[in-house]
Every structure is written in structure tokens, then in C-alpha cells.
Amino acid sequence: LPRFVLIGQTASASGSFSIEDLPSSSGRLDVLLRSLRAALLVSHGLRRDVIVYLLLRGGEQAPRVLRVDGASAKFLRPDERSLAILVKKTLNAAPETLDARFTLLRPGLSICRGDLDEVLADAGNAPRYLLDERGDDVRSVPDVSDDGIFFIGDHAGFDPETLSRLRASTSRSLSVGPVSLHSDDVVTLLVNELDRRSPPAP
Ligand SMILES: C[S@@+](CC[C@H](N)C(=O)[O-])C[C@H]1O[C@@H](n2cnc3c(N)ncnc32)[C@H](O)[C@@H]1O
């Protein structure tokens, strides 16, 4: 069960952004939504075995984590606007009393007050990988775990504190190529690599 952790340094933790002006009003939540799509959505369906965590570190309600579980998620559409509307409604529906436990708000969509600690506690002890263009070429790492937890930065990468925490707690850094790419492209390439190693049964 691969898990993707998308760290939004400024991404809005409240639903107070404008759908019409997503990039500037949401602290670049759009970057995370594109990565969510790349991790979870395939042609005509959802990857049922994937969980995505969006770390929302921007705005009034921060920090919050939105967890999207492919096993039970419904109504996820591939276009960014629909995903933004779904996330906005979910964030708006979060109760004032939200605590560090994930609360299910819609099928497959849960939210908690928290940050990396809550994600690490929820995701368990599977091998952890930091995605970084300076890391080991994923093609030269034969034993990348299918159950891995993969950490990916946003448009601004990782802040120094997060980076040093992740370096200390991840098994290794993986690169999907020598060029620094957009987060969603990184997810696409990584997922493709995993797909090729364990193709779905025909
Ligand atoms: C747009 S990049 C970040 C760019 C940022 N200016 C920086 O220098 O870190 C977004 C994220 O994608 C991942 N990433 C980008 N290129 C990669 C590559 N070639 N291999 C693995 N991960 C990559 C990293 O996790 C990075 O934080």
C-alpha cells in the first residue's frame, strides 16, 4: 500500500480560498491537487491501494492534514477544479473541535489537526523515502517497497526544518531523474516505476 505525503508549506488549511483564483488564494494548494490526481486517479478509476496525505501548513486553520484513502474515496474527478471544490467543502465541514485524530468527513476523506507527527503515527513503520533529485536513482534501487511512504515537497521544495527531520527519519532519498521537476510529474514517474515492478494482475 503506497502512501504519498505531499507537504504544502503554504497550502490553505481552511476552505476560505477562491475556486476562481486557486493558485494565489490557496497558497498553491493547486500543486498538491495535481499531485493527488497523479497519485490516485487512473483512466476510468481510482487506485484503491493508495493513500495520500496533504499537509496543509498555510492560513488560519493550519496545520491540518487531509488524508485521501483510495479504498473508500468517491466522487474524485480528475480535473483540478472539481478536486478543489471537493477539498474546499471538506475543509469547511471540519468541526471546530478537530484534534490530532483523523475524522472522516466524506467517503475516503479524513482530516486532523496536525502535521508530520500525525502522518507518521498514522502511516506506521513502513520504509520511508524522501523524493529529491539528488537522491539515488530509483532505477538503481531494486528493493523500493510497495508499501513505502513517499515524501514530496511543493513548488518551493522542503523548508530546512522539515528536510532535516525527513533526512533523519527516512530510509533513503530517491530521484526520478536528474532534473528538478514539478511535484505532480515526480509522482507520475514514481508511480509508473512502481507499476512496472508490480504490474496489476490482467
Ligand atoms: C518543484 S520541486 C521543488 C523545487 C524547489 N525549488 C527546490 O529546489 O527544492 C517539488 C518537489 O518534487 C520533488 N522532486 C523534484 N524533482 C525531483 C526529481 N528529479 N527526483 C525526485 N524528486 C524530485 C522534491 O520532493 C521537491 O521538493
mmCIF file of C-alpha atoms and ligand atoms in Angstrom:
data_model
loop_
_atom_site.group_PDB
_atom_site.id
_atom_site.type_symbol
_atom_site.label_atom_id
_atom_site.label_comp_id
_atom_site.label_asym_id
_atom_site.label_seq_id
_atom_site.Cartn_x
_atom_site.Cartn_y
_atom_site.Cartn_z
ATOM 1 C CA LEU A 1 0.000 0.000 0.000
ATOM 2 C CA PRO A 2 1.987 3.035 -1.161
ATOM 3 C CA ARG A 3 1.404 6.269 0.715
ATOM 4 C CA PHE A 4 2.276 9.683 -0.613
ATOM 5 C CA VAL A 5 2.866 12.623 1.701
ATOM 6 C CA LEU A 6 2.579 15.958 -0.082
ATOM 7 C CA ILE A 7 3.910 18.792 2.020
ATOM 8 C CA GLY A 8 2.261 22.149 1.308
ATOM 9 C CA GLN A 9 4.294 24.806 3.075
ATOM 10 C CA THR A 10 1.709 27.495 2.387
ATOM 11 C CA ALA A 11 -1.289 25.435 1.200
ATOM 12 C CA SER A 12 -4.535 26.590 2.791
ATOM 13 C CA ALA A 13 -5.755 24.533 5.743
ATOM 14 C CA SER A 14 -9.118 26.314 5.615
ATOM 15 C CA GLY A 15 -11.682 26.376 2.840
ATOM 16 C CA SER A 16 -11.513 30.152 2.530
ATOM 17 C CA PHE A 17 -9.827 30.179 -0.875
ATOM 18 C CA SER A 18 -11.390 31.111 -4.189
ATOM 19 C CA ILE A 19 -12.001 28.384 -6.752
ATOM 20 C CA GLU A 20 -11.723 31.029 -9.470
ATOM 21 C CA ASP A 21 -8.266 32.075 -8.341
ATOM 22 C CA LEU A 22 -6.875 28.924 -6.807
ATOM 23 C CA PRO A 23 -3.085 29.361 -7.105
ATOM 24 C CA SER A 24 -2.867 32.753 -5.443
ATOM 25 C CA SER A 25 -5.771 32.471 -2.997
ATOM 26 C CA SER A 26 -4.990 28.951 -1.703
ATOM 27 C CA GLY A 27 -1.249 29.202 -1.047
ATOM 28 C CA ARG A 28 -0.598 26.903 -4.020
ATOM 29 C CA LEU A 29 -2.966 24.142 -2.972
ATOM 30 C CA ASP A 30 -3.238 23.591 -6.746
ATOM 31 C CA VAL A 31 0.229 21.993 -6.683
ATOM 32 C CA LEU A 32 -0.960 19.434 -4.124
ATOM 33 C CA LEU A 33 -4.189 18.758 -6.008
ATOM 34 C CA ARG A 34 -2.319 17.923 -9.201
ATOM 35 C CA SER A 35 -0.093 15.563 -7.230
ATOM 36 C CA LEU A 36 -3.159 13.995 -5.605
ATOM 37 C CA ARG A 37 -4.608 13.339 -9.044
ATOM 38 C CA ALA A 38 -1.340 11.802 -10.246
ATOM 39 C CA ALA A 39 -1.138 9.516 -7.211
ATOM 40 C CA LEU A 40 -4.733 8.348 -7.087
ATOM 41 C CA LEU A 41 -6.520 8.650 -10.402
ATOM 42 C CA VAL A 42 -6.117 6.415 -13.408
ATOM 43 C CA SER A 43 -8.082 6.245 -16.613
ATOM 44 C CA HIS A 44 -11.675 5.439 -15.564
ATOM 45 C CA GLY A 45 -10.972 4.937 -11.915
ATOM 46 C CA LEU A 46 -9.111 5.223 -8.676
ATOM 47 C CA ARG A 47 -6.133 3.343 -7.348
ATOM 48 C CA ARG A 48 -7.764 1.553 -4.454
ATOM 49 C CA ASP A 49 -4.479 0.683 -2.785
ATOM 50 C CA VAL A 50 -3.108 4.234 -2.405
ATOM 51 C CA ILE A 51 -3.361 6.724 0.443
ATOM 52 C CA VAL A 52 -2.399 10.376 0.007
ATOM 53 C CA TYR A 53 -1.765 12.853 2.796
ATOM 54 C CA LEU A 54 -1.898 16.580 2.092
ATOM 55 C CA LEU A 55 -0.039 18.566 4.741
ATOM 56 C CA LEU A 56 -1.733 21.948 4.827
ATOM 57 C CA ARG A 57 0.526 24.391 6.571
ATOM 58 C CA GLY A 58 -0.933 27.689 5.375
ATOM 59 C CA GLY A 59 -3.677 30.042 6.593
ATOM 60 C CA GLU A 60 -5.775 30.410 9.739
ATOM 61 C CA GLN A 61 -6.516 26.775 10.496
ATOM 62 C CA ALA A 62 -3.016 25.419 9.915
ATOM 63 C CA PRO A 63 -1.616 22.950 10.453
ATOM 64 C CA ARG A 64 -4.059 20.343 9.271
ATOM 65 C CA VAL A 65 -3.678 17.091 7.386
ATOM 66 C CA LEU A 66 -6.183 15.893 4.814
ATOM 67 C CA ARG A 67 -5.991 12.149 4.173
ATOM 68 C CA VAL A 68 -7.455 10.693 0.988
ATOM 69 C CA ASP A 69 -7.875 6.925 1.011
ATOM 70 C CA GLY A 70 -8.302 5.367 -2.429
ATOM 71 C CA ALA A 71 -10.016 2.309 -0.918
ATOM 72 C CA SER A 72 -13.124 4.237 0.016
ATOM 73 C CA ALA A 73 -12.925 7.612 -1.753
ATOM 74 C CA LYS A 74 -15.839 8.542 -4.009
ATOM 75 C CA PHE A 75 -16.631 11.379 -6.359
ATOM 76 C CA LEU A 76 -12.990 12.179 -7.127
ATOM 77 C CA ARG A 77 -12.757 13.659 -10.588
ATOM 78 C CA PRO A 78 -9.522 14.269 -12.434
ATOM 79 C CA ASP A 79 -9.878 17.955 -13.118
ATOM 80 C CA GLU A 80 -8.280 20.363 -10.721
ATOM 81 C CA ARG A 81 -11.383 22.484 -10.320
ATOM 82 C CA SER A 82 -13.539 19.561 -9.132
ATOM 83 C CA LEU A 83 -10.821 18.430 -6.753
ATOM 84 C CA ALA A 84 -10.509 21.977 -5.405
ATOM 85 C CA ILE A 85 -14.274 22.170 -4.803
ATOM 86 C CA LEU A 86 -14.252 18.814 -3.002
ATOM 87 C CA VAL A 87 -11.324 19.830 -0.784
ATOM 88 C CA LYS A 88 -12.862 23.231 -0.059
ATOM 89 C CA LYS A 89 -16.156 21.635 1.027
ATOM 90 C CA THR A 90 -14.293 19.097 3.159
ATOM 91 C CA LEU A 91 -12.162 21.746 4.875
ATOM 92 C CA ASN A 92 -15.256 23.864 5.503
ATOM 93 C CA ALA A 93 -17.024 20.893 7.065
ATOM 94 C CA ALA A 94 -14.269 20.235 9.608
ATOM 95 C CA PRO A 95 -15.544 20.699 13.163
ATOM 96 C CA GLU A 96 -14.084 23.350 15.488
ATOM 97 C CA THR A 97 -13.169 20.563 17.865
ATOM 98 C CA LEU A 98 -10.864 18.858 15.389
ATOM 99 C CA ASP A 99 -7.991 17.147 17.174
ATOM 100 C CA ALA A 100 -4.992 15.021 16.304
ATOM 101 C CA ARG A 101 -7.126 12.001 15.351
ATOM 102 C CA PHE A 102 -8.312 11.693 11.770
ATOM 103 C CA THR A 103 -12.028 12.443 11.479
ATOM 104 C CA LEU A 104 -13.886 11.032 8.476
ATOM 105 C CA LEU A 105 -15.842 13.813 6.755
ATOM 106 C CA ARG A 106 -16.672 12.316 3.364
ATOM 107 C CA PRO A 107 -16.107 8.884 1.834
ATOM 108 C CA GLY A 108 -12.359 8.330 1.978
ATOM 109 C CA LEU A 109 -11.611 11.885 3.115
ATOM 110 C CA SER A 110 -10.453 12.429 6.687
ATOM 111 C CA ILE A 111 -8.878 15.383 8.387
ATOM 112 C CA CYS A 112 -6.929 16.045 11.558
ATOM 113 C CA ARG A 113 -5.253 18.918 13.295
ATOM 114 C CA GLY A 114 -1.580 18.192 12.981
ATOM 115 C CA ASP A 115 1.479 17.884 10.837
ATOM 116 C CA LEU A 116 4.250 15.382 10.153
ATOM 117 C CA ASP A 117 3.967 13.677 13.551
ATOM 118 C CA GLU A 118 0.326 12.787 12.931
ATOM 119 C CA VAL A 119 1.118 11.487 9.445
ATOM 120 C CA LEU A 120 3.988 9.364 10.721
ATOM 121 C CA ALA A 121 1.840 7.958 13.519
ATOM 122 C CA ASP A 122 -0.964 7.123 11.076
ATOM 123 C CA ALA A 123 1.239 5.707 8.317
ATOM 124 C CA GLY A 124 3.061 3.245 10.563
ATOM 125 C CA ASN A 125 6.522 1.820 10.227
ATOM 126 C CA ALA A 126 6.807 1.123 6.526
ATOM 127 C CA PRO A 127 10.035 2.206 4.790
ATOM 128 C CA ARG A 128 10.121 5.967 4.213
ATOM 129 C CA TYR A 129 11.574 7.668 1.169
ATOM 130 C CA LEU A 130 12.396 11.297 0.560
ATOM 131 C CA LEU A 131 11.962 12.356 -3.067
ATOM 132 C CA ASP A 132 14.863 14.515 -4.148
ATOM 133 C CA GLU A 133 16.595 14.951 -7.479
ATOM 134 C CA ARG A 134 19.951 14.486 -5.727
ATOM 135 C CA GLY A 135 18.865 11.141 -4.267
ATOM 136 C CA ASP A 136 19.644 7.638 -5.519
ATOM 137 C CA ASP A 137 18.259 6.972 -8.969
ATOM 138 C CA VAL A 138 15.080 4.969 -8.330
ATOM 139 C CA ARG A 139 16.019 2.684 -11.246
ATOM 140 C CA SER A 140 19.146 1.622 -9.409
ATOM 141 C CA VAL A 141 17.212 0.770 -6.242
ATOM 142 C CA PRO A 142 15.630 -2.651 -6.816
ATOM 143 C CA ASP A 143 14.003 -3.012 -3.422
ATOM 144 C CA VAL A 144 11.811 0.098 -3.203
ATOM 145 C CA SER A 145 8.943 -1.051 -1.011
ATOM 146 C CA ASP A 146 5.447 -1.303 -2.484
ATOM 147 C CA ASP A 147 4.315 -0.277 0.963
ATOM 148 C CA GLY A 148 6.628 2.721 1.067
ATOM 149 C CA ILE A 149 5.797 6.153 2.412
ATOM 150 C CA PHE A 150 6.990 8.752 -0.094
ATOM 151 C CA PHE A 151 7.564 12.387 0.913
ATOM 152 C CA ILE A 152 7.357 15.052 -1.783
ATOM 153 C CA GLY A 153 7.840 18.804 -1.500
ATOM 154 C CA ASP A 154 5.750 21.551 -3.082
ATOM 155 C CA HIS A 155 6.697 24.301 -5.560
ATOM 156 C CA ALA A 156 9.250 25.599 -3.024
ATOM 157 C CA GLY A 157 10.664 22.209 -2.042
ATOM 158 C CA PHE A 158 11.061 21.463 1.674
ATOM 159 C CA ASP A 159 11.758 24.018 4.388
ATOM 160 C CA PRO A 160 15.081 23.351 6.183
ATOM 161 C CA GLU A 161 13.487 22.023 9.378
ATOM 162 C CA THR A 162 11.271 19.545 7.536
ATOM 163 C CA LEU A 163 14.180 18.490 5.373
ATOM 164 C CA SER A 164 16.401 17.697 8.329
ATOM 165 C CA ARG A 165 13.581 15.812 10.080
ATOM 166 C CA LEU A 166 12.888 13.796 6.962
ATOM 167 C CA ARG A 167 16.549 13.090 6.357
ATOM 168 C CA ALA A 168 16.820 11.761 9.890
ATOM 169 C CA SER A 169 13.726 9.573 9.666
ATOM 170 C CA THR A 170 13.637 8.294 6.078
ATOM 171 C CA SER A 171 15.370 5.160 4.832
ATOM 172 C CA ARG A 172 16.799 6.849 1.770
ATOM 173 C CA SER A 173 16.446 9.618 -0.813
ATOM 174 C CA LEU A 174 15.174 8.655 -4.228
ATOM 175 C CA SER A 175 15.471 10.521 -7.507
ATOM 176 C CA VAL A 176 13.233 10.011 -10.541
ATOM 177 C CA GLY A 177 15.758 11.774 -12.764
ATOM 178 C CA PRO A 178 18.440 14.432 -12.750
ATOM 179 C CA VAL A 179 16.179 17.433 -13.351
ATOM 180 C CA SER A 180 14.155 19.204 -10.650
ATOM 181 C CA LEU A 181 10.549 18.570 -11.727
ATOM 182 C CA HIS A 182 7.100 19.719 -10.695
ATOM 183 C CA SER A 183 5.712 17.674 -7.820
ATOM 184 C CA ASP A 184 2.943 16.040 -9.859
ATOM 185 C CA ASP A 185 5.420 14.932 -12.521
ATOM 186 C CA VAL A 186 7.540 13.360 -9.801
ATOM 187 C CA VAL A 187 4.516 11.438 -8.531
ATOM 188 C CA THR A 188 3.665 10.261 -12.053
ATOM 189 C CA LEU A 189 7.178 8.976 -12.697
ATOM 190 C CA LEU A 190 7.437 7.284 -9.329
ATOM 191 C CA VAL A 191 4.049 5.589 -9.620
ATOM 192 C CA ASN A 192 4.962 4.435 -13.095
ATOM 193 C CA GLU A 193 8.165 2.918 -11.757
ATOM 194 C CA LEU A 194 6.210 1.060 -9.064
ATOM 195 C CA ASP A 195 3.595 -0.077 -11.615
ATOM 196 C CA ARG A 196 6.286 -1.537 -13.852
ATOM 197 C CA ARG A 197 7.735 -3.503 -10.972
ATOM 198 C CA SER A 198 4.423 -4.947 -9.814
ATOM 199 C CA PRO A 199 2.039 -4.822 -12.755
ATOM 200 C CA PRO A 200 -1.615 -5.314 -11.823
ATOM 201 C CA ALA A 201 -2.989 -8.786 -12.489
ATOM 202 C CA PRO A 202 -4.521 -8.984 -16.006
HETATM 203 C C1 LIG B 1 9.140 21.739 -7.784
HETATM 204 S S1 LIG B 1 10.157 20.646 -6.830
HETATM 205 C C2 LIG B 1 10.891 21.740 -5.644
HETATM 206 C C3 LIG B 1 11.739 22.795 -6.212
HETATM 207 C C4 LIG B 1 12.382 23.660 -5.167
HETATM 208 N N1 LIG B 1 12.658 24.938 -5.736
HETATM 209 C C5 LIG B 1 13.661 23.015 -4.653
HETATM 210 O O1 LIG B 1 14.727 23.437 -5.096
HETATM 211 O O2 LIG B 1 13.614 22.120 -3.840
HETATM 212 C C6 LIG B 1 8.967 19.778 -5.881
HETATM 213 C C7 LIG B 1 9.408 18.525 -5.197
HETATM 214 O O3 LIG B 1 9.482 17.467 -6.113
HETATM 215 C C8 LIG B 1 10.487 16.551 -5.733
HETATM 216 N N2 LIG B 1 11.391 16.446 -6.870
HETATM 217 C C9 LIG B 1 11.599 17.342 -7.859
HETATM 218 N N3 LIG B 1 12.402 16.843 -8.806
HETATM 219 C C10 LIG B 1 12.708 15.578 -8.437
HETATM 220 C C11 LIG B 1 13.482 14.521 -9.004
HETATM 221 N N4 LIG B 1 14.110 14.662 -10.157
HETATM 222 N N5 LIG B 1 13.554 13.353 -8.335
HETATM 223 C C12 LIG B 1 12.900 13.166 -7.161
HETATM 224 N N6 LIG B 1 12.143 14.133 -6.585
HETATM 225 C C13 LIG B 1 12.059 15.318 -7.199
HETATM 226 C C14 LIG B 1 11.091 17.054 -4.441
HETATM 227 O O4 LIG B 1 10.458 16.389 -3.366
HETATM 228 C C15 LIG B 1 10.739 18.530 -4.482
HETATM 229 O O5 LIG B 1 10.619 19.084 -3.198
#
